[in-house]
């Protein structure tokens, strides 16, 4: 998160790449669409998912950036309905608060322990209270504990142990680049971090070294130093040994004297080459196209359309990795919705769809379809292929 916000002083000049890496992948992924065989359930699911679009986009961003995101589905009174009508809400829980206890037999969770830190401050901004609320969730029970540092009224109000009305833990774990050998996912910024640090160090060295060549030193070759000092500086400066060169535009020189500037080599060629190399390392390792880092980046290696092809494959892979937790979230919603509305559905599985991601523009697609349709029609007329084969080929393309 410090890299994403660029607030870590050790990465200040290199962490600017973190936000485009995360936002490009999360933005192109977008929010999924859900459908269900039951029209009423499908309408309720799609209505609430559209209401949570902002949070779903944050789920993608947080999971790609942090490696994990826990999403909880709760039923709570509406904030603005005076009747206190119940509604479904989507809560995003930071992964460092959650400790899932896996079940080795079913592959699910035996329980989920969530620790909520509570920090209050007074009017001067001084920390007043610091305590932790711990929630233990299982498929059958919900237990909330408050530590002894909390006020007595808070402990009396929040400490509770009650049955879990849903029959399952209503939390979904979104793990980025998940592995069977690891309980948590991995951030997309982890493999890029060494290159961002190297970019920062190189840029810092170049900026710090600029003072050696941006302000050249003056060099004098004099036959008579005393005469030169007397002609160009006051007696007080000469006697004190502190010569003031500020605002000196003219120096009086004698025959045989010479003045010149000494400037160090800027070294910009070597620094620029190294920065370009590190930039392309960041592009390759993060699998992010160059144009995502801004129009100021000029590259002759590939055009935007050519860079969209590997990006589209990356986005499809990311969507595939996130389809399972999104499907679990939809099934969880349908189970809770059916229980609230006293309904029994034939299935609690929802169909997932995504917005089309194509690296081609509309004109190219239209031209390609026109050429294909003409070629297929000619092939069918000449008996080279059947109408069913032509239709199947066109269906696959579209």
Short mmCIF file of C-alpha atoms in Angstrom, two decimals:
data_model
loop_
_atom_site.label_atom_id
_atom_site.label_comp_id
_atom_site.label_asym_id
_atom_site.label_seq_id
_atom_site.Cartn_x
_atom_site.Cartn_y
_atom_site.Cartn_z
CA UNK A 1 0.00 0.00 0.00
CA UNK A 2 2.91 2.35 0.65
CA UNK A 3 4.24 1.61 -2.83
CA UNK A 4 0.79 2.14 -4.35
CA UNK A 5 0.39 5.51 -2.61
CA UNK A 6 4.09 6.34 -3.06
CA UNK A 7 4.56 7.40 0.57
CA UNK A 8 7.65 5.30 1.34
CA UNK A 9 10.76 7.50 1.21
CA UNK A 10 12.94 4.54 0.18
CA UNK A 11 10.95 4.18 -3.06
CA UNK A 12 9.78 7.75 -3.76
CA UNK A 13 11.39 8.05 -7.22
CA UNK A 14 10.48 4.52 -8.36
CA UNK A 15 7.15 3.63 -6.77
CA UNK A 16 5.23 5.77 -9.25
CA UNK A 17 5.00 2.65 -11.43
CA UNK A 18 2.97 0.78 -8.78
CA UNK A 19 -0.35 2.56 -9.32
CA UNK A 20 -0.52 2.04 -13.14
CA UNK A 21 0.42 -1.63 -12.69
CA UNK A 22 -2.45 -2.23 -10.26
CA UNK A 23 -5.05 0.11 -11.77
CA UNK A 24 -4.54 -1.12 -15.34
CA UNK A 25 -5.24 -4.74 -14.43
CA UNK A 26 -8.12 -3.90 -12.06
CA UNK A 27 -9.67 -1.41 -14.50
CA UNK A 28 -9.63 -3.74 -17.50
CA UNK A 29 -11.06 -6.58 -15.37
CA UNK A 30 -14.17 -4.59 -14.50
CA UNK A 31 -17.14 -5.93 -12.56
CA UNK A 32 -18.72 -9.29 -13.48
CA UNK A 33 -22.36 -9.86 -14.42
CA UNK A 34 -24.49 -12.63 -12.91
CA UNK A 35 -27.52 -14.50 -14.12
CA UNK A 36 -29.73 -17.20 -12.61
CA UNK A 37 -32.47 -19.50 -13.83
CA UNK A 38 -34.98 -18.02 -11.37
CA UNK A 39 -36.02 -14.58 -12.75
CA UNK A 40 -36.79 -13.06 -9.35
CA UNK A 41 -33.51 -14.25 -7.82
CA UNK A 42 -31.58 -13.11 -10.89
CA UNK A 43 -33.15 -9.66 -10.71
CA UNK A 44 -32.32 -9.28 -7.00
CA UNK A 45 -28.76 -10.50 -7.51
CA UNK A 46 -28.08 -8.22 -10.47
CA UNK A 47 -29.67 -5.23 -8.71
CA UNK A 48 -27.45 -5.53 -5.63
CA UNK A 49 -24.32 -6.32 -7.66
CA UNK A 50 -24.85 -3.13 -9.66
CA UNK A 51 -25.28 -1.24 -6.38
CA UNK A 52 -21.94 -2.66 -5.19
CA UNK A 53 -20.02 -1.95 -8.41
CA UNK A 54 -17.69 0.51 -6.69
CA UNK A 55 -16.85 -1.99 -3.96
CA UNK A 56 -16.37 -4.80 -6.48
CA UNK A 57 -13.85 -2.66 -8.37
CA UNK A 58 -12.08 -2.07 -5.05
CA UNK A 59 -12.06 -5.82 -4.46
CA UNK A 60 -10.15 -6.29 -7.72
CA UNK A 61 -7.76 -3.46 -6.90
CA UNK A 62 -7.11 -4.51 -3.30
CA UNK A 63 -6.61 -8.17 -4.16
CA UNK A 64 -4.15 -7.36 -6.95
CA UNK A 65 -2.32 -4.80 -4.79
CA UNK A 66 -2.37 -6.51 -1.38
CA UNK A 67 -2.60 -10.12 -2.53
CA UNK A 68 -5.83 -10.77 -0.61
CA UNK A 69 -9.26 -9.31 0.09
CA UNK A 70 -11.91 -10.72 2.41
CA UNK A 71 -15.50 -9.86 1.46
CA UNK A 72 -18.37 -10.32 3.91
CA UNK A 73 -22.06 -10.37 3.08
CA UNK A 74 -24.29 -9.09 5.91
CA UNK A 75 -27.95 -8.30 6.45
CA UNK A 76 -28.43 -4.97 8.22
CA UNK A 77 -31.04 -2.18 8.55
CA UNK A 78 -31.02 0.42 5.81
CA UNK A 79 -29.35 3.68 6.79
CA UNK A 80 -32.01 5.91 5.24
CA UNK A 81 -35.22 3.90 5.65
CA UNK A 82 -37.11 5.15 8.77
CA UNK A 83 -38.86 1.78 8.99
CA UNK A 84 -35.50 0.05 9.47
CA UNK A 85 -35.95 -2.18 6.43
CA UNK A 86 -33.26 -4.85 6.16
CA UNK A 87 -30.90 -4.88 3.19
CA UNK A 88 -27.82 -6.78 2.06
CA UNK A 89 -24.47 -5.06 2.44
CA UNK A 90 -21.01 -5.87 1.18
CA UNK A 91 -18.18 -5.31 3.65
CA UNK A 92 -14.50 -5.31 2.68
CA UNK A 93 -12.22 -6.60 5.45
CA UNK A 94 -8.44 -6.00 5.32
CA UNK A 95 -6.57 -9.32 5.09
CA UNK A 96 -4.34 -8.55 8.08
CA UNK A 97 -7.42 -8.61 10.31
CA UNK A 98 -8.49 -12.12 9.24
CA UNK A 99 -7.16 -15.53 10.29
CA UNK A 100 -8.99 -18.40 8.57
CA UNK A 101 -8.68 -21.89 10.07
CA UNK A 102 -8.84 -24.29 7.10
CA UNK A 103 -10.61 -27.63 7.14
CA UNK A 104 -8.24 -30.21 5.62
CA UNK A 105 -11.11 -32.58 4.77
CA UNK A 106 -13.61 -30.33 2.99
CA UNK A 107 -11.16 -27.64 1.83
CA UNK A 108 -13.30 -24.96 3.45
CA UNK A 109 -12.94 -23.18 6.77
CA UNK A 110 -13.51 -24.56 10.24
CA UNK A 111 -13.76 -21.00 11.53
CA UNK A 112 -12.73 -17.45 10.71
CA UNK A 113 -11.16 -15.26 13.41
CA UNK A 114 -11.40 -11.52 12.68
CA UNK A 115 -9.68 -8.95 14.89
CA UNK A 116 -11.02 -5.39 14.53
CA UNK A 117 -8.65 -2.74 15.98
CA UNK A 118 -10.46 0.24 17.50
CA UNK A 119 -8.53 3.49 17.92
CA UNK A 120 -10.19 6.68 19.17
CA UNK A 121 -8.64 10.14 19.40
CA UNK A 122 -9.56 13.27 21.30
CA UNK A 123 -10.05 16.74 19.80
CA UNK A 124 -6.28 17.36 19.80
CA UNK A 125 -5.67 14.19 17.84
CA UNK A 126 -4.18 12.31 20.78
CA UNK A 127 -4.97 8.61 20.99
CA UNK A 128 -7.56 8.08 23.68
CA UNK A 129 -8.57 4.43 23.56
CA UNK A 130 -6.97 1.44 21.92
CA UNK A 131 -8.60 -1.95 22.11
CA UNK A 132 -9.47 -4.93 19.88
CA UNK A 133 -12.76 -6.63 19.07
CA UNK A 134 -12.35 -10.31 18.16
CA UNK A 135 -15.03 -12.20 16.27
CA UNK A 136 -15.07 -16.00 15.94
CA UNK A 137 -17.28 -17.20 13.09
CA UNK A 138 -18.18 -20.83 12.43
CA UNK A 139 -20.96 -22.41 10.39
CA UNK A 140 -23.09 -22.71 13.54
CA UNK A 141 -21.98 -19.98 15.98
CA UNK A 142 -20.88 -16.35 16.15
CA UNK A 143 -18.89 -15.19 19.17
CA UNK A 144 -17.64 -11.64 19.79
CA UNK A 145 -15.05 -10.81 22.46
CA UNK A 146 -13.78 -7.37 23.56
CA UNK A 147 -10.49 -7.08 25.42
CA UNK A 148 -10.20 -5.54 28.89
CA UNK A 149 -8.92 -2.18 27.60
CA UNK A 150 -12.35 -1.34 26.17
CA UNK A 151 -14.83 0.72 28.23
CA UNK A 152 -17.31 -1.25 30.31
CA UNK A 153 -20.33 -0.13 28.28
CA UNK A 154 -18.66 -1.27 25.06
CA UNK A 155 -17.89 -4.68 26.51
CA UNK A 156 -21.44 -5.06 27.75
CA UNK A 157 -22.89 -4.04 24.40
CA UNK A 158 -20.64 -5.92 21.98
CA UNK A 159 -19.70 -9.14 23.77
CA UNK A 160 -22.12 -11.74 22.51
CA UNK A 161 -22.35 -15.43 21.65
CA UNK A 162 -25.21 -16.45 19.37
CA UNK A 163 -26.05 -19.06 16.72
CA UNK A 164 -25.13 -18.36 13.10
CA UNK A 165 -28.47 -18.02 11.32
CA UNK A 166 -27.03 -18.68 7.86
CA UNK A 167 -25.47 -22.10 8.42
CA UNK A 168 -22.20 -21.09 6.77
CA UNK A 169 -19.47 -18.47 7.17
CA UNK A 170 -20.65 -15.52 5.01
CA UNK A 171 -17.15 -14.43 4.02
CA UNK A 172 -15.37 -14.96 0.69
CA UNK A 173 -11.59 -14.88 0.32
CA UNK A 174 -10.28 -13.31 -2.89
CA UNK A 175 -6.66 -14.48 -3.23
CA UNK A 176 -4.55 -13.07 -6.07
CA UNK A 177 -2.22 -15.57 -7.78
CA UNK A 178 -3.23 -18.20 -5.22
CA UNK A 179 -1.18 -21.35 -4.68
CA UNK A 180 -2.22 -24.70 -3.24
CA UNK A 181 0.75 -24.53 -0.88
CA UNK A 182 -0.16 -21.10 0.53
CA UNK A 183 -3.14 -19.92 2.54
CA UNK A 184 -2.87 -16.33 1.28
CA UNK A 185 -2.30 -14.84 -2.16
CA UNK A 186 0.52 -12.69 -3.53
CA UNK A 187 0.61 -9.06 -4.62
CA UNK A 188 1.39 -8.19 -8.23
CA UNK A 189 3.88 -5.64 -6.86
CA UNK A 190 6.07 -8.23 -5.12
CA UNK A 191 8.10 -9.31 -8.19
CA UNK A 192 8.43 -5.69 -9.35
CA UNK A 193 9.61 -4.27 -6.00
CA UNK A 194 13.38 -4.82 -6.57
CA UNK A 195 13.24 -2.99 -9.90
CA UNK A 196 11.34 -0.06 -8.40
CA UNK A 197 13.99 0.16 -5.66
CA UNK A 198 16.77 0.08 -8.26
CA UNK A 199 14.96 2.76 -10.31
CA UNK A 200 14.67 4.94 -7.20
CA UNK A 201 18.36 4.52 -6.33
CA UNK A 202 19.47 5.31 -9.88
CA UNK A 203 17.26 8.37 -10.12
CA UNK A 204 18.35 9.59 -6.68
CA UNK A 205 22.01 9.20 -7.61
CA UNK A 206 21.43 11.20 -10.81
CA UNK A 207 19.58 13.98 -8.97
CA UNK A 208 22.16 14.21 -6.19
CA UNK A 209 25.02 14.19 -8.68
CA UNK A 210 23.50 16.97 -10.75
CA UNK A 211 24.96 19.62 -8.41
CA UNK A 212 28.46 18.60 -9.46
CA UNK A 213 27.89 19.36 -13.12
CA UNK A 214 24.95 21.82 -13.10
CA UNK A 215 27.05 24.44 -11.24
CA UNK A 216 30.51 24.58 -12.83
CA UNK A 217 33.56 25.87 -10.92
CA UNK A 218 35.64 28.75 -12.20
CA UNK A 219 39.37 28.26 -12.94
CA UNK A 220 41.93 31.13 -13.09
CA UNK A 221 45.45 31.00 -14.53
CA UNK A 222 47.15 34.17 -13.18
CA UNK A 223 50.63 35.65 -13.49
CA UNK A 224 50.13 38.14 -10.64
CA UNK A 225 47.60 37.06 -8.01
CA UNK A 226 47.85 40.24 -5.92
CA UNK A 227 47.03 42.47 -8.87
CA UNK A 228 44.06 40.28 -9.82
CA UNK A 229 42.69 40.41 -6.26
CA UNK A 230 43.14 44.15 -6.02
CA UNK A 231 41.34 44.74 -9.34
CA UNK A 232 38.34 42.51 -8.64
CA UNK A 233 37.74 42.31 -4.86
CA UNK A 234 37.54 44.78 -1.97
CA UNK A 235 40.41 45.03 0.57
CA UNK A 236 38.14 43.58 3.27
CA UNK A 237 37.47 40.47 1.18
CA UNK A 238 41.15 40.04 0.40
CA UNK A 239 42.23 40.49 4.02
CA UNK A 240 39.58 38.10 5.35
CA UNK A 241 40.22 35.51 2.64
CA UNK A 242 36.49 35.22 1.89
CA UNK A 243 35.98 36.21 -1.72
CA UNK A 244 32.40 36.82 -2.88
CA UNK A 245 31.71 35.60 -6.40
CA UNK A 246 27.94 36.24 -6.28
CA UNK A 247 26.71 38.67 -8.97
CA UNK A 248 30.19 38.87 -10.50
CA UNK A 249 29.63 39.31 -14.22
CA UNK A 250 33.01 40.81 -15.20
CA UNK A 251 36.57 39.92 -14.12
CA UNK A 252 39.47 42.26 -14.89
CA UNK A 253 42.37 40.17 -16.26
CA UNK A 254 45.95 41.22 -17.11
CA UNK A 255 48.04 40.20 -20.09
CA UNK A 256 48.74 36.48 -19.88
CA UNK A 257 45.88 35.74 -17.46
CA UNK A 258 43.17 33.25 -18.34
CA UNK A 259 39.80 32.19 -16.89
CA UNK A 260 37.75 29.09 -17.62
CA UNK A 261 35.02 26.89 -16.18
CA UNK A 262 35.51 23.36 -14.88
CA UNK A 263 32.41 21.15 -15.28
CA UNK A 264 32.09 17.46 -14.64
CA UNK A 265 30.59 15.11 -17.19
CA UNK A 266 26.85 14.95 -16.56
CA UNK A 267 26.76 11.19 -17.05
CA UNK A 268 23.22 11.45 -18.39
CA UNK A 269 23.90 8.96 -21.17
CA UNK A 270 24.74 6.13 -18.80
CA UNK A 271 21.98 7.03 -16.35
CA UNK A 272 19.38 7.28 -19.12
CA UNK A 273 20.39 3.91 -20.52
CA UNK A 274 20.12 2.28 -17.08
CA UNK A 275 16.74 3.90 -16.37
CA UNK A 276 15.39 2.68 -19.72
CA UNK A 277 16.62 -0.83 -18.96
CA UNK A 278 14.96 -0.78 -15.53
CA UNK A 279 11.75 0.58 -17.07
CA UNK A 280 11.55 -2.30 -19.54
CA UNK A 281 12.28 -4.73 -16.71
CA UNK A 282 9.28 -3.29 -14.85
CA UNK A 283 7.15 -3.58 -18.00
CA UNK A 284 8.15 -7.21 -18.60
CA UNK A 285 7.90 -8.43 -15.00
CA UNK A 286 4.59 -6.70 -14.28
CA UNK A 287 3.11 -7.77 -17.66
CA UNK A 288 1.82 -4.22 -18.06
CA UNK A 289 1.99 -2.50 -21.48
CA UNK A 290 4.16 0.56 -21.86
CA UNK A 291 1.29 2.89 -22.78
CA UNK A 292 -0.27 2.29 -19.34
CA UNK A 293 2.53 4.36 -17.78
CA UNK A 294 1.60 7.50 -19.74
CA UNK A 295 1.92 9.08 -23.14
CA UNK A 296 5.32 10.52 -22.22
CA UNK A 297 6.81 7.04 -22.61
CA UNK A 298 7.93 6.67 -26.21
CA UNK A 299 8.80 3.20 -27.43
CA UNK A 300 9.40 1.78 -30.88
CA UNK A 301 9.17 -1.82 -29.69
CA UNK A 302 5.42 -2.20 -30.17
CA UNK A 303 2.34 -0.16 -30.99
CA UNK A 304 -0.63 0.17 -28.70
CA UNK A 305 -2.70 -2.37 -30.64
CA UNK A 306 0.10 -4.94 -30.50
CA UNK A 307 0.55 -4.40 -26.77
CA UNK A 308 -3.17 -4.94 -26.19
CA UNK A 309 -2.94 -8.59 -27.24
CA UNK A 310 -0.78 -9.80 -24.30
CA UNK A 311 -2.70 -7.46 -21.97
CA UNK A 312 -6.03 -9.01 -22.99
CA UNK A 313 -4.63 -12.47 -22.27
CA UNK A 314 -3.47 -11.32 -18.83
CA UNK A 315 -6.91 -9.85 -18.07
CA UNK A 316 -8.65 -13.05 -19.16
CA UNK A 317 -6.35 -15.05 -16.90
CA UNK A 318 -7.06 -12.71 -13.97
CA UNK A 319 -10.78 -12.98 -14.57
CA UNK A 320 -10.49 -16.75 -14.63
CA UNK A 321 -8.65 -16.74 -11.30
CA UNK A 322 -11.34 -14.55 -9.72
CA UNK A 323 -14.34 -16.40 -11.16
CA UNK A 324 -14.38 -19.00 -8.38
CA UNK A 325 -14.61 -16.50 -5.46
CA UNK A 326 -17.12 -14.37 -7.42
CA UNK A 327 -19.19 -17.50 -8.05
CA UNK A 328 -19.00 -18.31 -4.34
CA UNK A 329 -20.13 -14.76 -3.51
CA UNK A 330 -23.13 -15.08 -5.86
CA UNK A 331 -24.10 -18.49 -4.42
CA UNK A 332 -23.79 -17.08 -0.91
CA UNK A 333 -26.07 -14.18 -1.83
CA UNK A 334 -28.67 -16.51 -3.36
CA UNK A 335 -28.63 -18.75 -0.27
CA UNK A 336 -29.12 -15.80 2.07
CA UNK A 337 -31.73 -14.19 -0.21
CA UNK A 338 -33.75 -17.41 -0.45
CA UNK A 339 -33.68 -17.84 3.32
CA UNK A 340 -34.83 -14.25 3.96
CA UNK A 341 -37.63 -14.56 1.37
CA UNK A 342 -38.55 -18.12 2.41
CA UNK A 343 -37.79 -19.49 -1.03
CA UNK A 344 -36.15 -22.72 -2.18
CA UNK A 345 -34.19 -22.48 -5.43
CA UNK A 346 -33.46 -25.40 -7.73
CA UNK A 347 -29.81 -24.36 -7.81
CA UNK A 348 -27.69 -21.78 -6.06
CA UNK A 349 -25.11 -21.59 -8.83
CA UNK A 350 -25.09 -18.40 -10.88
CA UNK A 351 -23.74 -17.86 -14.37
CA UNK A 352 -20.88 -15.34 -14.53
CA UNK A 353 -20.22 -13.04 -17.49
CA UNK A 354 -17.75 -10.25 -18.17
CA UNK A 355 -17.68 -7.28 -20.50
CA UNK A 356 -16.02 -8.11 -23.79
CA UNK A 357 -12.32 -7.33 -23.85
CA UNK A 358 -11.03 -7.04 -27.40
CA UNK A 359 -7.68 -5.59 -28.51
CA UNK A 360 -9.20 -4.61 -31.86
CA UNK A 361 -11.20 -1.50 -32.63
CA UNK A 362 -14.72 -1.53 -34.05
CA UNK A 363 -13.68 -0.70 -37.62
CA UNK A 364 -11.19 -3.56 -37.72
CA UNK A 365 -13.82 -5.98 -36.39
CA UNK A 366 -16.38 -4.78 -38.94
CA UNK A 367 -13.92 -5.12 -41.82
CA UNK A 368 -12.92 -8.61 -40.68
CA UNK A 369 -16.55 -9.78 -40.38
CA UNK A 370 -17.31 -8.38 -43.84
CA UNK A 371 -14.35 -10.20 -45.40
CA UNK A 372 -15.17 -13.44 -43.55
CA UNK A 373 -18.84 -13.39 -44.48
CA UNK A 374 -18.04 -12.77 -48.16
CA UNK A 375 -15.42 -15.53 -48.20
CA UNK A 376 -17.66 -18.02 -46.40
CA UNK A 377 -20.61 -17.24 -48.66
CA UNK A 378 -18.45 -17.83 -51.72
CA UNK A 379 -17.16 -21.10 -50.28
CA UNK A 380 -20.71 -22.34 -49.57
CA UNK A 381 -21.90 -21.37 -53.07
CA UNK A 382 -18.99 -23.24 -54.68
CA UNK A 383 -19.58 -26.30 -52.51
CA UNK A 384 -16.23 -26.06 -50.72
CA UNK A 385 -17.91 -26.12 -47.28
CA UNK A 386 -21.36 -26.62 -45.84
CA UNK A 387 -23.59 -23.90 -44.50
CA UNK A 388 -23.41 -25.46 -41.01
CA UNK A 389 -19.59 -25.36 -41.07
CA UNK A 390 -19.61 -21.72 -42.19
CA UNK A 391 -22.11 -20.79 -39.47
CA UNK A 392 -20.05 -22.58 -36.81
CA UNK A 393 -16.87 -20.80 -37.93
CA UNK A 394 -18.57 -17.40 -37.86
CA UNK A 395 -20.16 -18.16 -34.47
CA UNK A 396 -16.77 -18.97 -32.95
CA UNK A 397 -15.29 -15.76 -34.33
CA UNK A 398 -18.12 -13.54 -33.11
#
